[in-house]
PDB file of C-alpha atoms and ligand atoms in Angstrom:
ATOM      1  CA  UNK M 201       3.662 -45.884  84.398  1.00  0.00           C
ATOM      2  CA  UNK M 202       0.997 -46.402  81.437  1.00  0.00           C
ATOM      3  CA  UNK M 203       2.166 -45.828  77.610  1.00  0.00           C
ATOM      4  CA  UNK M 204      -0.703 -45.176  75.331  1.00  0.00           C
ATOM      5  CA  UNK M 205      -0.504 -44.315  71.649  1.00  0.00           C
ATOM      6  CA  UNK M 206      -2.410 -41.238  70.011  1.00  0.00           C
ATOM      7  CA  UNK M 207      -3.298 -42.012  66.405  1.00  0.00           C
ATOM      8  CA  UNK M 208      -6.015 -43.718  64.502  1.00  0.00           C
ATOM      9  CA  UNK M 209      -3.566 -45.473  61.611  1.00  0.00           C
ATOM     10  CA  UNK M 210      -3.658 -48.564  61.586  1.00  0.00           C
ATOM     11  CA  UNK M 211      -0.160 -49.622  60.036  1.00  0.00           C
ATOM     12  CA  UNK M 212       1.164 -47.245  62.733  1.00  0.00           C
ATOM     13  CA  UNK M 213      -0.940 -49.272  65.270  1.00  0.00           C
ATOM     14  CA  UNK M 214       0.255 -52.723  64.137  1.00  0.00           C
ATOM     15  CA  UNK M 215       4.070 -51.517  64.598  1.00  0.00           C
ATOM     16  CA  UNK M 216       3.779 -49.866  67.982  1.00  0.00           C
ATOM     17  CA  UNK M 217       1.548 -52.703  69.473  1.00  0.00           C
ATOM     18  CA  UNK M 218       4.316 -55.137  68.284  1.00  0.00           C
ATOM     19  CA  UNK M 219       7.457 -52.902  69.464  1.00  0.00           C
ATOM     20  CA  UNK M 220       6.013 -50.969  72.562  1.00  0.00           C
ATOM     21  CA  UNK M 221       5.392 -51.512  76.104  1.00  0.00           C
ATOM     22  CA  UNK M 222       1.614 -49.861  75.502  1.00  0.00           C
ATOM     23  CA  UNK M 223      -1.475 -50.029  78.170  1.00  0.00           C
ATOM     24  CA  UNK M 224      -3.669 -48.445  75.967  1.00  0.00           C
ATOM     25  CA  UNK M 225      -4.756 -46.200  72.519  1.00  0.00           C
ATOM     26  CA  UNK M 226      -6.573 -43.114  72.214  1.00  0.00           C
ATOM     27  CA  UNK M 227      -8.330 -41.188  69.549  1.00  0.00           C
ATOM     28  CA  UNK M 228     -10.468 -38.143  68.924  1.00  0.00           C
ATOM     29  CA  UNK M 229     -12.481 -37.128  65.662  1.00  0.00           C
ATOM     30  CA  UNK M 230      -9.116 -34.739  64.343  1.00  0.00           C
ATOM     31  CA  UNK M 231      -6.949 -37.935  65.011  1.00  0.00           C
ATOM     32  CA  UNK M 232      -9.636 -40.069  62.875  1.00  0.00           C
ATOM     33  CA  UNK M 233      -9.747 -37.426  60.364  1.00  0.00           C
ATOM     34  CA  UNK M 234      -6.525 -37.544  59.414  1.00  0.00           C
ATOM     35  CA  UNK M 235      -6.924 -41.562  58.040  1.00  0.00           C
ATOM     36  CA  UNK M 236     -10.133 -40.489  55.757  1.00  0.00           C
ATOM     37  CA  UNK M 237     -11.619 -41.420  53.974  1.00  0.00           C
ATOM     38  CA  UNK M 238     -12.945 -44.682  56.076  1.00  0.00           C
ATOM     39  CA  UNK M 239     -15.976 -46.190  57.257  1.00  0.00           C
ATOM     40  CA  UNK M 240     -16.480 -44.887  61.144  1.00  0.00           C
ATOM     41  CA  UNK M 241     -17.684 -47.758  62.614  1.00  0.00           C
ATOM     42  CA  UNK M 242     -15.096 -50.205  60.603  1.00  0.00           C
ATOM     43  CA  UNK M 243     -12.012 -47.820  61.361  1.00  0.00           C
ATOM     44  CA  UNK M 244     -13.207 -48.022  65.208  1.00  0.00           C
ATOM     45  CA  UNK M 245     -13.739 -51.838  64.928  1.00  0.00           C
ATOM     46  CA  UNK M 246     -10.308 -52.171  63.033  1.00  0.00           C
ATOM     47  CA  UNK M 247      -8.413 -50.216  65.695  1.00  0.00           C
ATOM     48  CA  UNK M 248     -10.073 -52.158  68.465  1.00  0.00           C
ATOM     49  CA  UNK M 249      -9.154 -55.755  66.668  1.00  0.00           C
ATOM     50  CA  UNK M 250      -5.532 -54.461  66.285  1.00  0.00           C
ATOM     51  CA  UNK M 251      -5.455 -53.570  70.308  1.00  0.00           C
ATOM     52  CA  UNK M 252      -6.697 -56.761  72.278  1.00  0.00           C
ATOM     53  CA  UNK M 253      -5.753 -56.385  75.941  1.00  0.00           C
ATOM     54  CA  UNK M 254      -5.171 -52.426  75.702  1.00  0.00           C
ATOM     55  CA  UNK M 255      -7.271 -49.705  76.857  1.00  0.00           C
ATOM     56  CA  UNK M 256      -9.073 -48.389  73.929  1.00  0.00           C
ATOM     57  CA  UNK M 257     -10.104 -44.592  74.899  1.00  0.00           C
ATOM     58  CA  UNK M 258     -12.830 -43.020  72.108  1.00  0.00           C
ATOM     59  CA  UNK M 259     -13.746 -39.522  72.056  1.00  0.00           C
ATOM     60  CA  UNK M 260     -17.702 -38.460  72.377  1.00  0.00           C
ATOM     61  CA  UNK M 261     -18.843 -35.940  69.816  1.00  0.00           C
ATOM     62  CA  UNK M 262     -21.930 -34.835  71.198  1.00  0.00           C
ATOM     63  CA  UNK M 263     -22.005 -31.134  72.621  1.00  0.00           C
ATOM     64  CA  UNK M 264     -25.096 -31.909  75.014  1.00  0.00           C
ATOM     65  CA  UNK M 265     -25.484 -34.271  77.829  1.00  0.00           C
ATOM     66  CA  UNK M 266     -28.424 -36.574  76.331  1.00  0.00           C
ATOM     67  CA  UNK M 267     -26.525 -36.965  73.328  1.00  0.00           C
ATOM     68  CA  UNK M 268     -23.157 -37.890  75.144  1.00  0.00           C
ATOM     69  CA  UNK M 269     -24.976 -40.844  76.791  1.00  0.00           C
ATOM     70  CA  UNK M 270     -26.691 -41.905  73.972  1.00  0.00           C
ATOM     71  CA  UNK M 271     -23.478 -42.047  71.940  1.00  0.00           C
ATOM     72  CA  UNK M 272     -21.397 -43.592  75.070  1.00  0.00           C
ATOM     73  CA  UNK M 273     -23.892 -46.381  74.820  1.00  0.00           C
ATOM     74  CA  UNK M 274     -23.739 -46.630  70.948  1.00  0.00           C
ATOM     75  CA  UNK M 275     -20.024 -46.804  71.170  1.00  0.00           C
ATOM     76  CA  UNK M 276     -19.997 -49.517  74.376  1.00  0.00           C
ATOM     77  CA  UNK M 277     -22.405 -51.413  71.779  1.00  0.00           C
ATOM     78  CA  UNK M 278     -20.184 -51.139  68.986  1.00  0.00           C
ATOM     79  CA  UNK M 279     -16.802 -51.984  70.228  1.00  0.00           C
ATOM     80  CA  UNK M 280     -17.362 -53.361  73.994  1.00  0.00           C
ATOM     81  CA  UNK M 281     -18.321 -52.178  77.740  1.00  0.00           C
ATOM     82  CA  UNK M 282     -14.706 -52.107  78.506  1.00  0.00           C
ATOM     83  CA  UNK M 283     -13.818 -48.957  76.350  1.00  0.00           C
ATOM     84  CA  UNK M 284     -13.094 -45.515  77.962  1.00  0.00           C
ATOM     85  CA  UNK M 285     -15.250 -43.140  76.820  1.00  0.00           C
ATOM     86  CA  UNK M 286     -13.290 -39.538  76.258  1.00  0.00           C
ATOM     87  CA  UNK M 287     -15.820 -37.184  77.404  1.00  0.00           C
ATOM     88  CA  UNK M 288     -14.671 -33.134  77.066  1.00  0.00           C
ATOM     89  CA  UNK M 289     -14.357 -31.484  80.226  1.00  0.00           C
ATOM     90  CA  UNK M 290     -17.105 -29.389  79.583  1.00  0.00           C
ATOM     91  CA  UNK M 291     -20.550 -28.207  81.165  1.00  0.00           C
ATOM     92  CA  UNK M 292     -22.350 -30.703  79.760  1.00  0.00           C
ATOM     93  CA  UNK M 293     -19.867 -33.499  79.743  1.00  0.00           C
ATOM     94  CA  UNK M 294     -18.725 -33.385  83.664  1.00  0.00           C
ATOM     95  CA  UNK M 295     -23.277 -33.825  83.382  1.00  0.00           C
ATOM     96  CA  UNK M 296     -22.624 -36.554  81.631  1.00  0.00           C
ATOM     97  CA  UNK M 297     -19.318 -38.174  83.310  1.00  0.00           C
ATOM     98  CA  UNK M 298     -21.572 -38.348  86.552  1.00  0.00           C
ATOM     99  CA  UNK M 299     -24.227 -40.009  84.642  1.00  0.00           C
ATOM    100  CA  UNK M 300     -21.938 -42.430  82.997  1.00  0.00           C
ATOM    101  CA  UNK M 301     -20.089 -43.407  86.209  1.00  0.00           C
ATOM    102  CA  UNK M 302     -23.298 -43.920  87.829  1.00  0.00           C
ATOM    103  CA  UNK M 303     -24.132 -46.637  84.737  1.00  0.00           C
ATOM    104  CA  UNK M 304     -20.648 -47.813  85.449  1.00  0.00           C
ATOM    105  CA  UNK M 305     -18.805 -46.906  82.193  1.00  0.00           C
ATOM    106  CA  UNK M 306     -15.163 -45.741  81.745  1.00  0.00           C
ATOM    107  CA  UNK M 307     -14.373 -42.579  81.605  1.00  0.00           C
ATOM    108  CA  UNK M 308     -11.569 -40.636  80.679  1.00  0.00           C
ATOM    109  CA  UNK M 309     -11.562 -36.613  80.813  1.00  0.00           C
ATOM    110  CA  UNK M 310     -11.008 -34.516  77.979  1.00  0.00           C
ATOM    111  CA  UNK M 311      -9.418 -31.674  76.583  1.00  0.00           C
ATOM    112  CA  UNK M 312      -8.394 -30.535  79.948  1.00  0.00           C
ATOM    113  CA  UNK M 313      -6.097 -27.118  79.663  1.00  0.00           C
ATOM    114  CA  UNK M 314      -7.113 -25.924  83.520  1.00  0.00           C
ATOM    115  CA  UNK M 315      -6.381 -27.392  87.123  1.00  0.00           C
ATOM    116  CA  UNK M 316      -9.841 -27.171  87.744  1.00  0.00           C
ATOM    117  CA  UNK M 317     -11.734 -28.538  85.227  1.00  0.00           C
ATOM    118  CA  UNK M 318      -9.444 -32.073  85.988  1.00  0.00           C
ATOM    119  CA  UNK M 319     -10.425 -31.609  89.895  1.00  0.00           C
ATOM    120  CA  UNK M 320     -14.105 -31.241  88.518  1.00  0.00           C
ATOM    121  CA  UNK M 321     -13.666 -34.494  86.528  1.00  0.00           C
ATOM    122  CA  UNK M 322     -12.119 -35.982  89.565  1.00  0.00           C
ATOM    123  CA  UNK M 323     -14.862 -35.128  91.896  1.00  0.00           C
ATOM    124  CA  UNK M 324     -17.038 -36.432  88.892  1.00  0.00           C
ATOM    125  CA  UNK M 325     -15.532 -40.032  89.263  1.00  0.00           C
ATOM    126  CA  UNK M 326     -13.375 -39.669  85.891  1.00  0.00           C
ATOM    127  CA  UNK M 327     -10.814 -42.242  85.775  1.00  0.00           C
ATOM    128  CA  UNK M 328      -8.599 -40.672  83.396  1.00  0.00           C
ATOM    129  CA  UNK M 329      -7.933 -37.015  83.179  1.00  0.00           C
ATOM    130  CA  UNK M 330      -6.088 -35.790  79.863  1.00  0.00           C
ATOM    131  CA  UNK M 331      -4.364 -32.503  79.889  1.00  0.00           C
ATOM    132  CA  UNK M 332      -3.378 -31.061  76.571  1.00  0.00           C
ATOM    133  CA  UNK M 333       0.252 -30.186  77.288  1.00  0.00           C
ATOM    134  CA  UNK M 334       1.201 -28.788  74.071  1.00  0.00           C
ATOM    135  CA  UNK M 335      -2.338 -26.994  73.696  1.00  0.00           C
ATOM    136  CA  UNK M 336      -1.421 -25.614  77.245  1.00  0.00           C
ATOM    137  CA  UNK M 337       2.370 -24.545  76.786  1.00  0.00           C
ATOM    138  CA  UNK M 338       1.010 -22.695  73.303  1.00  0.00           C
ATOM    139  CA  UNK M 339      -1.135 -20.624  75.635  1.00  0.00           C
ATOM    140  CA  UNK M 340       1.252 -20.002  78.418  1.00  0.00           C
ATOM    141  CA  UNK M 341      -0.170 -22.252  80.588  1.00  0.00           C
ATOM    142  CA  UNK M 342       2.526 -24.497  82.823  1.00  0.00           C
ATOM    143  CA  UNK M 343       1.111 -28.146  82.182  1.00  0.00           C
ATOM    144  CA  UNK M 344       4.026 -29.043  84.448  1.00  0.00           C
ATOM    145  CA  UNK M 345       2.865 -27.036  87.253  1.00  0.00           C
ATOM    146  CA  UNK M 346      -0.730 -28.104  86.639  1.00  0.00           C
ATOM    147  CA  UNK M 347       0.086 -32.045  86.427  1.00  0.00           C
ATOM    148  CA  UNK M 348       2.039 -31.447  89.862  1.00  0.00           C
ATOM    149  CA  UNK M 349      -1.527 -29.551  91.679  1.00  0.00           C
ATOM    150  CA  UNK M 350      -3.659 -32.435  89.882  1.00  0.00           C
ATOM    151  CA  UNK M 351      -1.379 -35.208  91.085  1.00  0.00           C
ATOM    152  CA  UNK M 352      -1.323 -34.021  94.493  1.00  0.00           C
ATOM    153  CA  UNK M 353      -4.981 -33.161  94.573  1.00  0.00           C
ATOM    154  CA  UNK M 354      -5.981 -36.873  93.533  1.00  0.00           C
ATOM    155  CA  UNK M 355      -2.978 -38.158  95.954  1.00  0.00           C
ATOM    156  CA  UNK M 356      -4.226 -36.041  99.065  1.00  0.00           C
ATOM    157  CA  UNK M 357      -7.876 -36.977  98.127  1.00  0.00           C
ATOM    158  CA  UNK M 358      -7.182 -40.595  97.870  1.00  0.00           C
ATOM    159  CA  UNK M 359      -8.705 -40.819  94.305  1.00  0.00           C
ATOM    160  CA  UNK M 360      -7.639 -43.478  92.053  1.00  0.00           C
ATOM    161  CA  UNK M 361      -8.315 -41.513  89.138  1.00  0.00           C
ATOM    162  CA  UNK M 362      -4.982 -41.254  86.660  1.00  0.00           C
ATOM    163  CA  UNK M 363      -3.567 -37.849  85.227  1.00  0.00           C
ATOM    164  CA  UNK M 364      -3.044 -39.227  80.909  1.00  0.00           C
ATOM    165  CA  UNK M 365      -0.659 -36.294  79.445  1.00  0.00           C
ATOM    166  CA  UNK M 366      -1.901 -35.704  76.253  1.00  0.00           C
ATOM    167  CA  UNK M 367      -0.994 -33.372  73.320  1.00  0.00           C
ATOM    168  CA  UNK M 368       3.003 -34.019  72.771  1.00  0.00           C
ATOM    169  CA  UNK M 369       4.893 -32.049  70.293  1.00  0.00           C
ATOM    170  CA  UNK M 370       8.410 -33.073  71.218  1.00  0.00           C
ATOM    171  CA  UNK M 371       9.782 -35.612  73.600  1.00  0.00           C
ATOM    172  CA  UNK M 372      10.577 -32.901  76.104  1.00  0.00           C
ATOM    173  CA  UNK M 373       6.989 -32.531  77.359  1.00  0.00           C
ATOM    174  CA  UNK M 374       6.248 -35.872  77.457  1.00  0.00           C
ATOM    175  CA  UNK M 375       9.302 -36.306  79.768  1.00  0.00           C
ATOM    176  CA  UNK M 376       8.876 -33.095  82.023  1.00  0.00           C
ATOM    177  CA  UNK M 377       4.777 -34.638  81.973  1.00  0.00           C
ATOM    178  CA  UNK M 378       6.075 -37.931  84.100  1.00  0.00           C
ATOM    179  CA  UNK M 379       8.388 -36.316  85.631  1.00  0.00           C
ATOM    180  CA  UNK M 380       5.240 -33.655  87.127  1.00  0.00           C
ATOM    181  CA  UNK M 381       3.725 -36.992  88.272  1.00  0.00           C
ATOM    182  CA  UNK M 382       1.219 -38.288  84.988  1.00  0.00           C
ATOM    183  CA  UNK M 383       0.481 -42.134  85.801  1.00  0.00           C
ATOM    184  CA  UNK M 384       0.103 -41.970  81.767  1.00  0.00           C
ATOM    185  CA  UNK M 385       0.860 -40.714  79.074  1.00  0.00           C
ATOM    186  CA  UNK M 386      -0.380 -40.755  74.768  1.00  0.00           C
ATOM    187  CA  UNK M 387       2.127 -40.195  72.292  1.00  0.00           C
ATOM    188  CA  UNK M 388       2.471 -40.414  68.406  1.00  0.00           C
ATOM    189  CA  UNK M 389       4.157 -43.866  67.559  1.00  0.00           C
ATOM    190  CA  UNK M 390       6.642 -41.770  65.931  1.00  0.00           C
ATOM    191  CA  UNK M 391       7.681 -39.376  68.017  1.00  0.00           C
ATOM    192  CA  UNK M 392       8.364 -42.375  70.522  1.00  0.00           C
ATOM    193  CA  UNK M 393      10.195 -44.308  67.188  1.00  0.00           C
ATOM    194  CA  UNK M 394      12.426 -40.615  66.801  1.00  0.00           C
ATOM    195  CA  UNK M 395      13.825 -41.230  70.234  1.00  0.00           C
ATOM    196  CA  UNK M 396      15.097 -44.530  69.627  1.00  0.00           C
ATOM    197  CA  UNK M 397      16.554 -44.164  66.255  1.00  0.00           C
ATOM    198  CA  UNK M 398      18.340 -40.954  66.988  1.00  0.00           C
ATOM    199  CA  UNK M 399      21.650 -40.478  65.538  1.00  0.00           C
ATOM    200  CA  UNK M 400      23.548 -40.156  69.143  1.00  0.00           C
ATOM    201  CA  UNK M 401      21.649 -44.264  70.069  1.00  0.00           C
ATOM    202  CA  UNK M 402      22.273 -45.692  66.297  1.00  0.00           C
ATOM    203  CA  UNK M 403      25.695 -44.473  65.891  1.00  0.00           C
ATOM    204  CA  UNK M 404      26.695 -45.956  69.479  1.00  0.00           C
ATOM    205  CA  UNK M 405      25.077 -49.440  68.514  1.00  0.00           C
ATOM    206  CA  UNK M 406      27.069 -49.179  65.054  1.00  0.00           C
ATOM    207  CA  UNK M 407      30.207 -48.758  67.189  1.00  0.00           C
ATOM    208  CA  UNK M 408      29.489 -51.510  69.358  1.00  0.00           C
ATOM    209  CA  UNK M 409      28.392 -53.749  66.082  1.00  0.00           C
ATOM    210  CA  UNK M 410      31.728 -53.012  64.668  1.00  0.00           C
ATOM    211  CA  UNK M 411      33.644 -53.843  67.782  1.00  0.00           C
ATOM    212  CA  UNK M 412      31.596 -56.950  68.456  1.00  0.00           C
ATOM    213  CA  UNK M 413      32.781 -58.386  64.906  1.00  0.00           C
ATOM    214  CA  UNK M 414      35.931 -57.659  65.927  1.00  0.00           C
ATOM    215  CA  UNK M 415      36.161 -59.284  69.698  1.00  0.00           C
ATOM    216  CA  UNK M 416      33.871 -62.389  68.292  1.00  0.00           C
ATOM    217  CA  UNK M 417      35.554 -62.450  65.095  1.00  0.00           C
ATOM    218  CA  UNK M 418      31.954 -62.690  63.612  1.00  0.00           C
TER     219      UNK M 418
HETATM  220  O1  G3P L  19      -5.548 -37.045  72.495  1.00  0.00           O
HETATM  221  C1  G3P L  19      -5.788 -35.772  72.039  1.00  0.00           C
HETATM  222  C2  G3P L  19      -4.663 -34.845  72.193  1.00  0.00           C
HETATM  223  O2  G3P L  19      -3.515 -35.579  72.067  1.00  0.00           O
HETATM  224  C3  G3P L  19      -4.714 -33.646  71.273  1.00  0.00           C
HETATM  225  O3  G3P L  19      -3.517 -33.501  70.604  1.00  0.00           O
HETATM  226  O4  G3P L  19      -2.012 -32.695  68.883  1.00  0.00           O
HETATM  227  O5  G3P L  19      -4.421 -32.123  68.718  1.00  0.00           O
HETATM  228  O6  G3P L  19      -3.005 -31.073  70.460  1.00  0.00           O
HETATM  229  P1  G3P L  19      -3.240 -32.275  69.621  1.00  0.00           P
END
């Protein structure tokens, strides 16, 4: 299983590369927004130097299918041939997945809320497909039920392409998103940090702290 971080701040990114078991990073242009005011191309540089080794996924903000490549190639230029490029599972960007995976680039599907636009983006030769399960449970849509069809459509299909839950809100859905069979999933650094310092894990290890003073006389 494959844990990515979702977030574009680069302290954040320096403490969760050095703590967490992580595969990759993600952003799209709200996550980037949210660190303004920057330079784009130096925030995207500094995020890649801070992530050597991980999967760096970037988010296209074309609408059209010309300007998707274009920008796919400006971005491959900028930060390296290995990124993902996050296309939106749109019209125009399953156009432009074919067209990338034809040139050979990464790609990882976007702001998927339907079954069908991530068996679309399969078909297209995505390699990442990213549900929004928060997005989708704020609509009434199951994104449990829907990671269970897409895993057993790329899993009957023999695709290698990987299901990347996206769009946490509590640690809940990013549990019940593994547990529907994502290969991957993107979290907030701190969500992931709120786990591990809860009260219930820091006042056991206090407990034991106390008792190993006592048994080591420490
Ligand atoms: O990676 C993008 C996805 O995580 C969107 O999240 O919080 O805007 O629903 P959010």
């Amino acid at each position: 299983m494959e844990w990515m971080i979702d977030t574009a701040n680069l302290n954040a990114i320096k403490e969760a590369v050095d703590m967490l078991p992580l595969s990759g990073i993600t952003t799209n242009p709200s996550i980037l927004k949210a660190e303004l005011p920057f330079d784009y191309e130096t925030q995207l540089k500094a995020i890649r130097a801070l992530t050597p080794g991980l999967t760096m996924h970037v988010q296209l903000g074309s609408e059209d299918c010309e300007g998707m490549l274009e920008e796919a190639a400006y971005l491959q230029n900028l930060l390296g041939q290995d990124i993902y490029v996050k296309v939106p599972t749109t019209e125009a960007g399953v156009k432009a997945m074919r067209r990338l995976k034809d040139r050979g680039v990464n790609v990882t599907a976007t702001a998927i809320y339907y079954p069908l636009q991530a068996m679309l983006a399969v078909s297209a030769g995505a390699d990442y497909l990213a549900p929004y399960c928060n997005r989708m449970e704020q609509n009434e849509i199951d994104f449990g039920k829907a990671i269970e069809q897409i895993r057993d459509m790329i899993d009957l299909g023999g695709y290698e392409a990987k299901i990347l839950g996206a769009s946490f809100k509590n640690a809940g859905q990013v549990v019940r998103a593994i547990d529907s069979g994502a290969h991957a999933v993107t979290v907030q650094p701190a969500m992931l940090r709120s786990v591990l310092k809860s009260a219930l894990v820091t006042d056991a290890v206090a407990a034991f702290t106390k008792d190993y003073a006592l048994v080591t006389g420490k």
